[in-house]
PDB file of C-alpha atoms in Angstrom:
ATOM      1  CA  MET A  91     -18.358 -14.210  75.427  1.00  0.00           C
ATOM      2  CA  THR A  92     -22.108 -13.892  75.997  1.00  0.00           C
ATOM      3  CA  ARG A  93     -24.792 -15.487  73.867  1.00  0.00           C
ATOM      4  CA  PHE A  94     -27.927 -13.375  73.548  1.00  0.00           C
ATOM      5  CA  ALA A  95     -31.335 -14.604  72.398  1.00  0.00           C
ATOM      6  CA  LEU A  96     -33.244 -12.023  70.371  1.00  0.00           C
ATOM      7  CA  THR A  97     -36.960 -11.799  69.608  1.00  0.00           C
ATOM      8  CA  LEU A  98     -37.463 -10.018  66.301  1.00  0.00           C
ATOM      9  CA  ASP A  99     -40.307  -8.276  64.524  1.00  0.00           C
ATOM     10  CA  TYR A 100     -39.870  -7.363  60.860  1.00  0.00           C
ATOM     11  CA  ASP A 101     -41.640  -6.331  57.690  1.00  0.00           C
ATOM     12  CA  GLY A 102     -40.373  -8.590  54.926  1.00  0.00           C
ATOM     13  CA  ARG A 103     -41.292  -6.370  51.988  1.00  0.00           C
ATOM     14  CA  PRO A 104     -37.881  -4.695  51.434  1.00  0.00           C
ATOM     15  CA  PHE A 105     -35.895  -7.918  51.869  1.00  0.00           C
ATOM     16  CA  MET A 106     -34.887 -10.897  49.762  1.00  0.00           C
ATOM     17  CA  GLY A 107     -35.579 -13.017  52.842  1.00  0.00           C
ATOM     18  CA  TRP A 108     -33.925 -13.742  56.163  1.00  0.00           C
ATOM     19  CA  GLN A 109     -30.653 -15.151  54.867  1.00  0.00           C
ATOM     20  CA  ARG A 110     -27.807 -13.040  53.490  1.00  0.00           C
ATOM     21  CA  GLN A 111     -28.016 -12.801  49.686  1.00  0.00           C
ATOM     22  CA  PRO A 112     -25.416 -11.657  47.154  1.00  0.00           C
ATOM     23  CA  HIS A 113     -28.097  -9.978  45.043  1.00  0.00           C
ATOM     24  CA  GLY A 114     -30.160  -7.973  47.530  1.00  0.00           C
ATOM     25  CA  PRO A 115     -30.853  -6.894  51.125  1.00  0.00           C
ATOM     26  CA  SER A 116     -31.700  -9.429  53.825  1.00  0.00           C
ATOM     27  CA  VAL A 117     -32.932  -9.272  57.411  1.00  0.00           C
ATOM     28  CA  GLN A 118     -29.834 -11.117  58.599  1.00  0.00           C
ATOM     29  CA  GLU A 119     -27.513  -8.613  56.948  1.00  0.00           C
ATOM     30  CA  ALA A 120     -29.390  -5.607  58.351  1.00  0.00           C
ATOM     31  CA  LEU A 121     -29.132  -7.024  61.872  1.00  0.00           C
ATOM     32  CA  GLU A 122     -25.506  -8.079  61.573  1.00  0.00           C
ATOM     33  CA  VAL A 123     -24.457  -4.640  60.327  1.00  0.00           C
ATOM     34  CA  ALA A 124     -26.279  -2.931  63.220  1.00  0.00           C
ATOM     35  CA  LEU A 125     -24.943  -5.381  65.803  1.00  0.00           C
ATOM     36  CA  SER A 126     -21.370  -5.095  64.516  1.00  0.00           C
ATOM     37  CA  ARG A 127     -21.543  -1.314  64.765  1.00  0.00           C
ATOM     38  CA  MET A 128     -22.898  -1.611  68.299  1.00  0.00           C
ATOM     39  CA  VAL A 129     -20.314  -4.050  69.692  1.00  0.00           C
ATOM     40  CA  HIS A 130     -17.378  -3.080  67.416  1.00  0.00           C
ATOM     41  CA  GLU A 131     -16.741  -6.644  66.249  1.00  0.00           C
ATOM     42  CA  PRO A 132     -18.001  -8.883  63.439  1.00  0.00           C
ATOM     43  CA  VAL A 133     -20.979 -11.040  64.426  1.00  0.00           C
ATOM     44  CA  THR A 134     -23.198 -13.715  62.909  1.00  0.00           C
ATOM     45  CA  VAL A 135     -26.902 -13.957  63.729  1.00  0.00           C
ATOM     46  CA  TYR A 136     -28.642 -17.347  63.629  1.00  0.00           C
ATOM     47  CA  ALA A 137     -32.436 -17.577  63.380  1.00  0.00           C
ATOM     48  CA  ALA A 138     -35.077 -20.178  64.218  1.00  0.00           C
ATOM     49  CA  GLY A 139     -36.228 -20.130  60.596  1.00  0.00           C
ATOM     50  CA  ARG A 140     -35.317 -18.735  57.193  1.00  0.00           C
ATOM     51  CA  THR A 141     -38.207 -16.697  55.856  1.00  0.00           C
ATOM     52  CA  ASP A 142     -38.465 -16.101  52.095  1.00  0.00           C
ATOM     53  CA  ALA A 143     -38.529 -12.799  50.256  1.00  0.00           C
ATOM     54  CA  GLY A 144     -41.550 -10.756  51.296  1.00  0.00           C
ATOM     55  CA  VAL A 145     -42.388 -12.922  54.324  1.00  0.00           C
ATOM     56  CA  HIS A 146     -42.803 -11.180  57.678  1.00  0.00           C
ATOM     57  CA  ALA A 147     -42.170 -12.039  61.339  1.00  0.00           C
ATOM     58  CA  ARG A 148     -43.944 -11.092  64.528  1.00  0.00           C
ATOM     59  CA  ALA A 149     -41.674 -12.994  66.922  1.00  0.00           C
ATOM     60  CA  MET A 150     -38.733 -14.608  65.158  1.00  0.00           C
ATOM     61  CA  ARG A 151     -36.137 -15.974  67.586  1.00  0.00           C
ATOM     62  CA  ALA A 152     -32.435 -15.587  66.876  1.00  0.00           C
ATOM     63  CA  HIS A 153     -29.127 -15.602  68.718  1.00  0.00           C
ATOM     64  CA  VAL A 154     -25.791 -13.831  68.522  1.00  0.00           C
ATOM     65  CA  ASP A 155     -22.472 -14.230  70.368  1.00  0.00           C
ATOM     66  CA  VAL A 156     -20.841 -11.054  71.663  1.00  0.00           C
ATOM     67  CA  THR A 157     -17.332 -10.837  73.131  1.00  0.00           C
ATOM     68  CA  ARG A 158     -17.589  -7.270  74.402  1.00  0.00           C
ATOM     69  CA  PRO A 159     -19.171  -6.850  77.875  1.00  0.00           C
ATOM     70  CA  ILE A 160     -22.636  -5.360  77.376  1.00  0.00           C
ATOM     71  CA  THR A 161     -26.060  -5.653  79.003  1.00  0.00           C
ATOM     72  CA  ALA A 162     -28.988  -7.165  77.130  1.00  0.00           C
ATOM     73  CA  PHE A 163     -30.988  -3.945  77.454  1.00  0.00           C
ATOM     74  CA  ARG A 164     -28.198  -1.781  76.049  1.00  0.00           C
ATOM     75  CA  LEU A 165     -27.652  -4.201  73.172  1.00  0.00           C
ATOM     76  CA  MET A 166     -31.347  -4.177  72.297  1.00  0.00           C
ATOM     77  CA  GLU A 167     -31.679  -0.400  72.484  1.00  0.00           C
ATOM     78  CA  GLY A 168     -28.505   0.146  70.456  1.00  0.00           C
ATOM     79  CA  VAL A 169     -29.480  -2.254  67.696  1.00  0.00           C
ATOM     80  CA  ASN A 170     -32.962  -0.760  67.419  1.00  0.00           C
ATOM     81  CA  ALA A 171     -31.375   2.651  66.925  1.00  0.00           C
ATOM     82  CA  LEU A 172     -28.722   1.507  64.459  1.00  0.00           C
ATOM     83  CA  VAL A 173     -30.835  -0.811  62.305  1.00  0.00           C
ATOM     84  CA  ARG A 174     -33.035   2.064  61.126  1.00  0.00           C
ATOM     85  CA  PRO A 175     -34.476   2.728  58.585  1.00  0.00           C
ATOM     86  CA  ALA A 176     -34.768  -1.014  57.912  1.00  0.00           C
ATOM     87  CA  PRO A 177     -38.176  -2.223  59.222  1.00  0.00           C
ATOM     88  CA  VAL A 178     -36.659  -4.540  61.831  1.00  0.00           C
ATOM     89  CA  ALA A 179     -37.086  -4.347  65.606  1.00  0.00           C
ATOM     90  CA  VAL A 180     -35.642  -6.290  68.525  1.00  0.00           C
ATOM     91  CA  LEU A 181     -38.577  -6.870  70.875  1.00  0.00           C
ATOM     92  CA  ASP A 182     -36.622  -8.703  73.558  1.00  0.00           C
ATOM     93  CA  CYS A 183     -33.021  -9.621  74.345  1.00  0.00           C
ATOM     94  CA  VAL A 184     -31.836 -12.015  77.058  1.00  0.00           C
ATOM     95  CA  PRO A 185     -28.580 -13.841  77.818  1.00  0.00           C
ATOM     96  CA  VAL A 186     -28.768 -17.618  77.298  1.00  0.00           C
ATOM     97  CA  PRO A 187     -26.444 -20.589  77.868  1.00  0.00           C
ATOM     98  CA  ASP A 188     -23.676 -21.104  75.341  1.00  0.00           C
ATOM     99  CA  ASP A 189     -25.279 -24.319  74.065  1.00  0.00           C
ATOM    100  CA  TRP A 190     -28.654 -22.663  73.353  1.00  0.00           C
ATOM    101  CA  HIS A 191     -29.219 -22.399  69.602  1.00  0.00           C
ATOM    102  CA  ALA A 192     -32.075 -20.466  67.988  1.00  0.00           C
ATOM    103  CA  ARG A 193     -32.479 -23.082  65.266  1.00  0.00           C
ATOM    104  CA  PHE A 194     -31.306 -26.397  66.699  1.00  0.00           C
ATOM    105  CA  SER A 195     -32.815 -25.945  70.179  1.00  0.00           C
ATOM    106  CA  CYS A 196     -36.204 -25.020  68.686  1.00  0.00           C
ATOM    107  CA  THR A 197     -38.935 -27.635  69.186  1.00  0.00           C
ATOM    108  CA  GLY A 198     -41.789 -25.918  67.363  1.00  0.00           C
ATOM    109  CA  ARG A 199     -42.558 -23.195  64.862  1.00  0.00           C
ATOM    110  CA  ALA A 200     -45.847 -21.423  64.155  1.00  0.00           C
ATOM    111  CA  TYR A 201     -46.910 -19.417  61.120  1.00  0.00           C
ATOM    112  CA  GLN A 202     -50.017 -17.425  60.293  1.00  0.00           C
ATOM    113  CA  TYR A 203     -51.298 -16.535  56.841  1.00  0.00           C
ATOM    114  CA  ARG A 204     -53.573 -13.494  56.450  1.00  0.00           C
ATOM    115  CA  ILE A 205     -56.120 -13.327  53.632  1.00  0.00           C
ATOM    116  CA  VAL A 206     -58.313 -10.262  53.145  1.00  0.00           C
ATOM    117  CA  ASN A 207     -61.472 -11.493  51.441  1.00  0.00           C
ATOM    118  CA  ARG A 208     -62.928  -8.449  49.702  1.00  0.00           C
ATOM    119  CA  ARG A 209     -63.327  -6.970  46.243  1.00  0.00           C
ATOM    120  CA  ALA A 210     -61.816  -3.594  47.099  1.00  0.00           C
ATOM    121  CA  PRO A 211     -58.034  -3.318  46.694  1.00  0.00           C
ATOM    122  CA  LEU A 212     -55.734  -3.236  49.709  1.00  0.00           C
ATOM    123  CA  THR A 213     -54.363   0.091  50.887  1.00  0.00           C
ATOM    124  CA  THR A 214     -52.637   0.059  54.286  1.00  0.00           C
ATOM    125  CA  GLU A 215     -52.255  -3.730  54.120  1.00  0.00           C
ATOM    126  CA  ARG A 216     -50.773  -3.887  50.638  1.00  0.00           C
ATOM    127  CA  GLY A 217     -47.902  -6.343  50.789  1.00  0.00           C
ATOM    128  CA  LEU A 218     -48.988  -7.421  54.280  1.00  0.00           C
ATOM    129  CA  ALA A 219     -51.862  -9.706  53.281  1.00  0.00           C
ATOM    130  CA  TRP A 220     -53.212 -11.570  50.252  1.00  0.00           C
ATOM    131  CA  ARG A 221     -56.401 -10.063  48.844  1.00  0.00           C
ATOM    132  CA  GLU A 222     -58.866 -12.595  47.479  1.00  0.00           C
ATOM    133  CA  PRO A 223     -61.852 -10.858  45.819  1.00  0.00           C
ATOM    134  CA  ARG A 224     -63.999 -13.995  45.386  1.00  0.00           C
ATOM    135  CA  PRO A 225     -66.054 -15.194  48.384  1.00  0.00           C
ATOM    136  CA  LEU A 226     -64.283 -17.819  50.497  1.00  0.00           C
ATOM    137  CA  ASP A 227     -66.052 -20.569  52.421  1.00  0.00           C
ATOM    138  CA  HIS A 228     -63.806 -20.804  55.465  1.00  0.00           C
ATOM    139  CA  GLY A 229     -65.739 -23.816  56.765  1.00  0.00           C
ATOM    140  CA  ALA A 230     -64.870 -25.798  53.636  1.00  0.00           C
ATOM    141  CA  MET A 231     -61.264 -24.593  53.952  1.00  0.00           C
ATOM    142  CA  ALA A 232     -61.127 -25.874  57.536  1.00  0.00           C
ATOM    143  CA  ALA A 233     -62.495 -29.248  56.414  1.00  0.00           C
ATOM    144  CA  GLY A 234     -59.843 -29.445  53.727  1.00  0.00           C
ATOM    145  CA  ALA A 235     -57.101 -28.438  56.156  1.00  0.00           C
ATOM    146  CA  ALA A 236     -57.991 -31.327  58.473  1.00  0.00           C
ATOM    147  CA  HIS A 237     -56.720 -33.800  55.850  1.00  0.00           C
ATOM    148  CA  LEU A 238     -53.189 -32.447  56.195  1.00  0.00           C
ATOM    149  CA  VAL A 239     -52.823 -32.582  59.986  1.00  0.00           C
ATOM    150  CA  GLY A 240     -50.536 -35.374  61.188  1.00  0.00           C
ATOM    151  CA  ARG A 241     -47.407 -37.061  59.883  1.00  0.00           C
ATOM    152  CA  HIS A 242     -47.301 -37.210  56.080  1.00  0.00           C
ATOM    153  CA  ASP A 243     -45.112 -37.055  53.020  1.00  0.00           C
ATOM    154  CA  PHE A 244     -45.631 -33.418  51.950  1.00  0.00           C
ATOM    155  CA  THR A 245     -43.872 -33.675  48.562  1.00  0.00           C
ATOM    156  CA  THR A 246     -46.850 -32.045  46.828  1.00  0.00           C
ATOM    157  CA  PHE A 247     -46.552 -29.007  49.094  1.00  0.00           C
ATOM    158  CA  ARG A 248     -42.763 -28.759  48.898  1.00  0.00           C
ATOM    159  CA  SER A 249     -40.811 -26.390  46.676  1.00  0.00           C
ATOM    160  CA  VAL A 250     -38.695 -28.030  43.985  1.00  0.00           C
ATOM    161  CA  HIS A 251     -35.806 -26.032  45.487  1.00  0.00           C
ATOM    162  CA  CYS A 252     -36.336 -27.431  48.998  1.00  0.00           C
ATOM    163  CA  GLN A 253     -33.082 -28.741  50.468  1.00  0.00           C
ATOM    164  CA  ALA A 254     -34.577 -30.807  53.303  1.00  0.00           C
ATOM    165  CA  ASP A 255     -33.394 -34.416  53.443  1.00  0.00           C
ATOM    166  CA  SER A 256     -36.934 -35.785  53.731  1.00  0.00           C
ATOM    167  CA  PRO A 257     -40.399 -34.555  52.662  1.00  0.00           C
ATOM    168  CA  VAL A 258     -41.982 -36.187  55.720  1.00  0.00           C
ATOM    169  CA  ARG A 259     -43.182 -33.758  58.367  1.00  0.00           C
ATOM    170  CA  THR A 260     -45.631 -33.832  61.269  1.00  0.00           C
ATOM    171  CA  LEU A 261     -48.132 -30.999  60.998  1.00  0.00           C
ATOM    172  CA  ASP A 262     -49.494 -30.360  64.497  1.00  0.00           C
ATOM    173  CA  THR A 263     -52.049 -27.698  63.588  1.00  0.00           C
ATOM    174  CA  LEU A 264     -53.629 -26.311  60.433  1.00  0.00           C
ATOM    175  CA  GLY A 265     -56.630 -24.186  61.365  1.00  0.00           C
ATOM    176  CA  VAL A 266     -58.802 -21.771  59.410  1.00  0.00           C
ATOM    177  CA  SER A 267     -60.827 -19.002  61.042  1.00  0.00           C
ATOM    178  CA  ARG A 268     -62.664 -15.902  59.936  1.00  0.00           C
ATOM    179  CA  ASN A 269     -63.175 -12.460  61.464  1.00  0.00           C
ATOM    180  CA  GLY A 270     -65.185 -10.317  59.091  1.00  0.00           C
ATOM    181  CA  GLU A 271     -63.287  -9.983  55.838  1.00  0.00           C
ATOM    182  CA  LEU A 272     -60.113 -11.433  57.373  1.00  0.00           C
ATOM    183  CA  VAL A 273     -59.465 -15.155  56.891  1.00  0.00           C
ATOM    184  CA  LEU A 274     -56.597 -16.581  58.954  1.00  0.00           C
ATOM    185  CA  VAL A 275     -54.746 -19.834  58.398  1.00  0.00           C
ATOM    186  CA  ASP A 276     -52.646 -20.940  61.393  1.00  0.00           C
ATOM    187  CA  ALA A 277     -50.045 -23.687  61.048  1.00  0.00           C
ATOM    188  CA  ALA A 278     -47.756 -25.227  63.667  1.00  0.00           C
ATOM    189  CA  ALA A 279     -45.125 -27.965  63.421  1.00  0.00           C
ATOM    190  CA  ARG A 280     -41.662 -28.809  64.653  1.00  0.00           C
ATOM    191  CA  SER A 281     -40.370 -27.772  61.228  1.00  0.00           C
ATOM    192  CA  PHE A 282     -41.681 -26.966  57.765  1.00  0.00           C
ATOM    193  CA  LEU A 283     -40.532 -27.627  54.220  1.00  0.00           C
ATOM    194  CA  HIS A 284     -39.657 -24.784  51.850  1.00  0.00           C
ATOM    195  CA  HIS A 285     -42.922 -23.186  50.650  1.00  0.00           C
ATOM    196  CA  GLN A 286     -45.012 -25.729  52.586  1.00  0.00           C
ATOM    197  CA  VAL A 287     -47.270 -23.200  54.299  1.00  0.00           C
ATOM    198  CA  ARG A 288     -47.768 -21.085  51.176  1.00  0.00           C
ATOM    199  CA  SER A 289     -48.549 -24.182  49.111  1.00  0.00           C
ATOM    200  CA  MET A 290     -51.087 -25.459  51.631  1.00  0.00           C
ATOM    201  CA  VAL A 291     -52.754 -22.038  51.818  1.00  0.00           C
ATOM    202  CA  GLY A 292     -52.942 -21.726  48.033  1.00  0.00           C
ATOM    203  CA  CYS A 293     -54.804 -25.026  47.753  1.00  0.00           C
ATOM    204  CA  LEU A 294     -57.074 -24.138  50.672  1.00  0.00           C
ATOM    205  CA  VAL A 295     -58.087 -20.981  48.830  1.00  0.00           C
ATOM    206  CA  LEU A 296     -59.138 -23.171  45.877  1.00  0.00           C
ATOM    207  CA  VAL A 297     -61.316 -25.090  48.325  1.00  0.00           C
ATOM    208  CA  GLY A 298     -62.742 -21.838  49.691  1.00  0.00           C
ATOM    209  CA  GLN A 299     -63.597 -20.697  46.167  1.00  0.00           C
ATOM    210  CA  GLY A 300     -65.397 -23.973  45.435  1.00  0.00           C
ATOM    211  CA  LYS A 301     -62.913 -24.956  42.721  1.00  0.00           C
ATOM    212  CA  TRP A 302     -61.717 -27.861  44.885  1.00  0.00           C
ATOM    213  CA  HIS A 303     -63.679 -30.119  47.197  1.00  0.00           C
ATOM    214  CA  PRO A 304     -62.227 -30.415  50.726  1.00  0.00           C
ATOM    215  CA  ASP A 305     -61.348 -34.039  49.906  1.00  0.00           C
ATOM    216  CA  ASP A 306     -59.153 -32.797  47.063  1.00  0.00           C
ATOM    217  CA  MET A 307     -56.642 -31.729  49.703  1.00  0.00           C
ATOM    218  CA  LYS A 308     -56.233 -35.402  50.608  1.00  0.00           C
ATOM    219  CA  ARG A 309     -55.937 -36.321  46.936  1.00  0.00           C
ATOM    220  CA  ALA A 310     -53.186 -33.749  46.413  1.00  0.00           C
ATOM    221  CA  LEU A 311     -51.359 -34.898  49.556  1.00  0.00           C
ATOM    222  CA  GLU A 312     -51.465 -38.570  48.578  1.00  0.00           C
ATOM    223  CA  ALA A 313     -50.233 -37.799  45.062  1.00  0.00           C
ATOM    224  CA  ARG A 314     -46.814 -36.912  46.500  1.00  0.00           C
ATOM    225  CA  ASP A 315     -46.208 -34.959  43.333  1.00  0.00           C
ATOM    226  CA  ARG A 316     -45.585 -31.216  43.015  1.00  0.00           C
ATOM    227  CA  ALA A 317     -47.573 -31.318  39.756  1.00  0.00           C
ATOM    228  CA  ALA A 318     -50.693 -32.023  41.850  1.00  0.00           C
ATOM    229  CA  LEU A 319     -50.376 -28.629  43.575  1.00  0.00           C
ATOM    230  CA  GLY A 320     -53.206 -26.315  42.626  1.00  0.00           C
ATOM    231  CA  LEU A 321     -51.809 -22.938  43.714  1.00  0.00           C
ATOM    232  CA  ASN A 322     -48.892 -21.480  45.660  1.00  0.00           C
ATOM    233  CA  ALA A 323     -49.947 -18.472  47.749  1.00  0.00           C
ATOM    234  CA  PRO A 324     -47.866 -15.277  47.490  1.00  0.00           C
ATOM    235  CA  PRO A 325     -45.506 -14.375  50.348  1.00  0.00           C
ATOM    236  CA  ASP A 326     -47.401 -11.195  51.280  1.00  0.00           C
ATOM    237  CA  GLY A 327     -49.708 -12.707  53.907  1.00  0.00           C
ATOM    238  CA  LEU A 328     -47.249 -15.056  55.610  1.00  0.00           C
ATOM    239  CA  TYR A 329     -45.944 -14.311  59.131  1.00  0.00           C
ATOM    240  CA  PHE A 330     -43.556 -16.236  61.360  1.00  0.00           C
ATOM    241  CA  MET A 331     -45.440 -16.035  64.654  1.00  0.00           C
ATOM    242  CA  GLN A 332     -43.624 -18.082  67.270  1.00  0.00           C
ATOM    243  CA  ALA A 333     -40.704 -20.372  68.008  1.00  0.00           C
ATOM    244  CA  THR A 334     -40.970 -22.671  71.013  1.00  0.00           C
ATOM    245  CA  TYR A 335     -38.208 -24.195  73.137  1.00  0.00           C
ATOM    246  CA  PRO A 336     -37.975 -26.646  76.057  1.00  0.00           C
ATOM    247  CA  ALA A 337     -39.237 -25.101  79.299  1.00  0.00           C
ATOM    248  CA  ALA A 338     -35.745 -24.855  80.742  1.00  0.00           C
ATOM    249  CA  ASP A 339     -34.521 -22.845  77.755  1.00  0.00           C
ATOM    250  CA  ALA A 340     -35.146 -19.227  76.744  1.00  0.00           C
TER     251      ALA A 340
END
């Protein structure tokens, strides 16, 4: 048996999310079907994170165990051919030790949220970004974001359906930058709660619009109450960007 680590790129629009669902298509299912056809055996793919419906990935890490002898290159090329027309691509494939796990070996995860700040509707980026027609003050958003960096109880920014044992997380980075009409929110942590990034972004947009003061982010955080959440951003602009592992691992 060989364990392969995969780096995946996918458009989340056609899917109900990463995880297999009884009521719709998933990224996991699309990959498992393609992989099973390639290696002629049933397989299970494990990912570094479970993205929601409509959420995208630029470099999701995953792993799969394959009994049949096959090279990493041939596996990657075969899956990319067989997974079509689903918008999923294997960017890289390497063999890893049997104890390497895409989820449990992961020491850090990074997301990016894309906001297009313009009045005109989206065309080529429809479903790939959140359009906000009102002017956004990205400097105020950055000031508000600073209140959330560090180790906190993120109950306010946690979905009521979150299954994590604890709402406490350490947020390593929450940055806001602007390039023309594009406003980017970058977040990094060892792990995130369900809807945490989207909830933080939604409230930061309220700050950018002037509806909230930057200090209101601290108020919402300290409330530790989902009712204090101002806005949950849509999934369209959210991208899983990177999973990090110890230097000795893949």
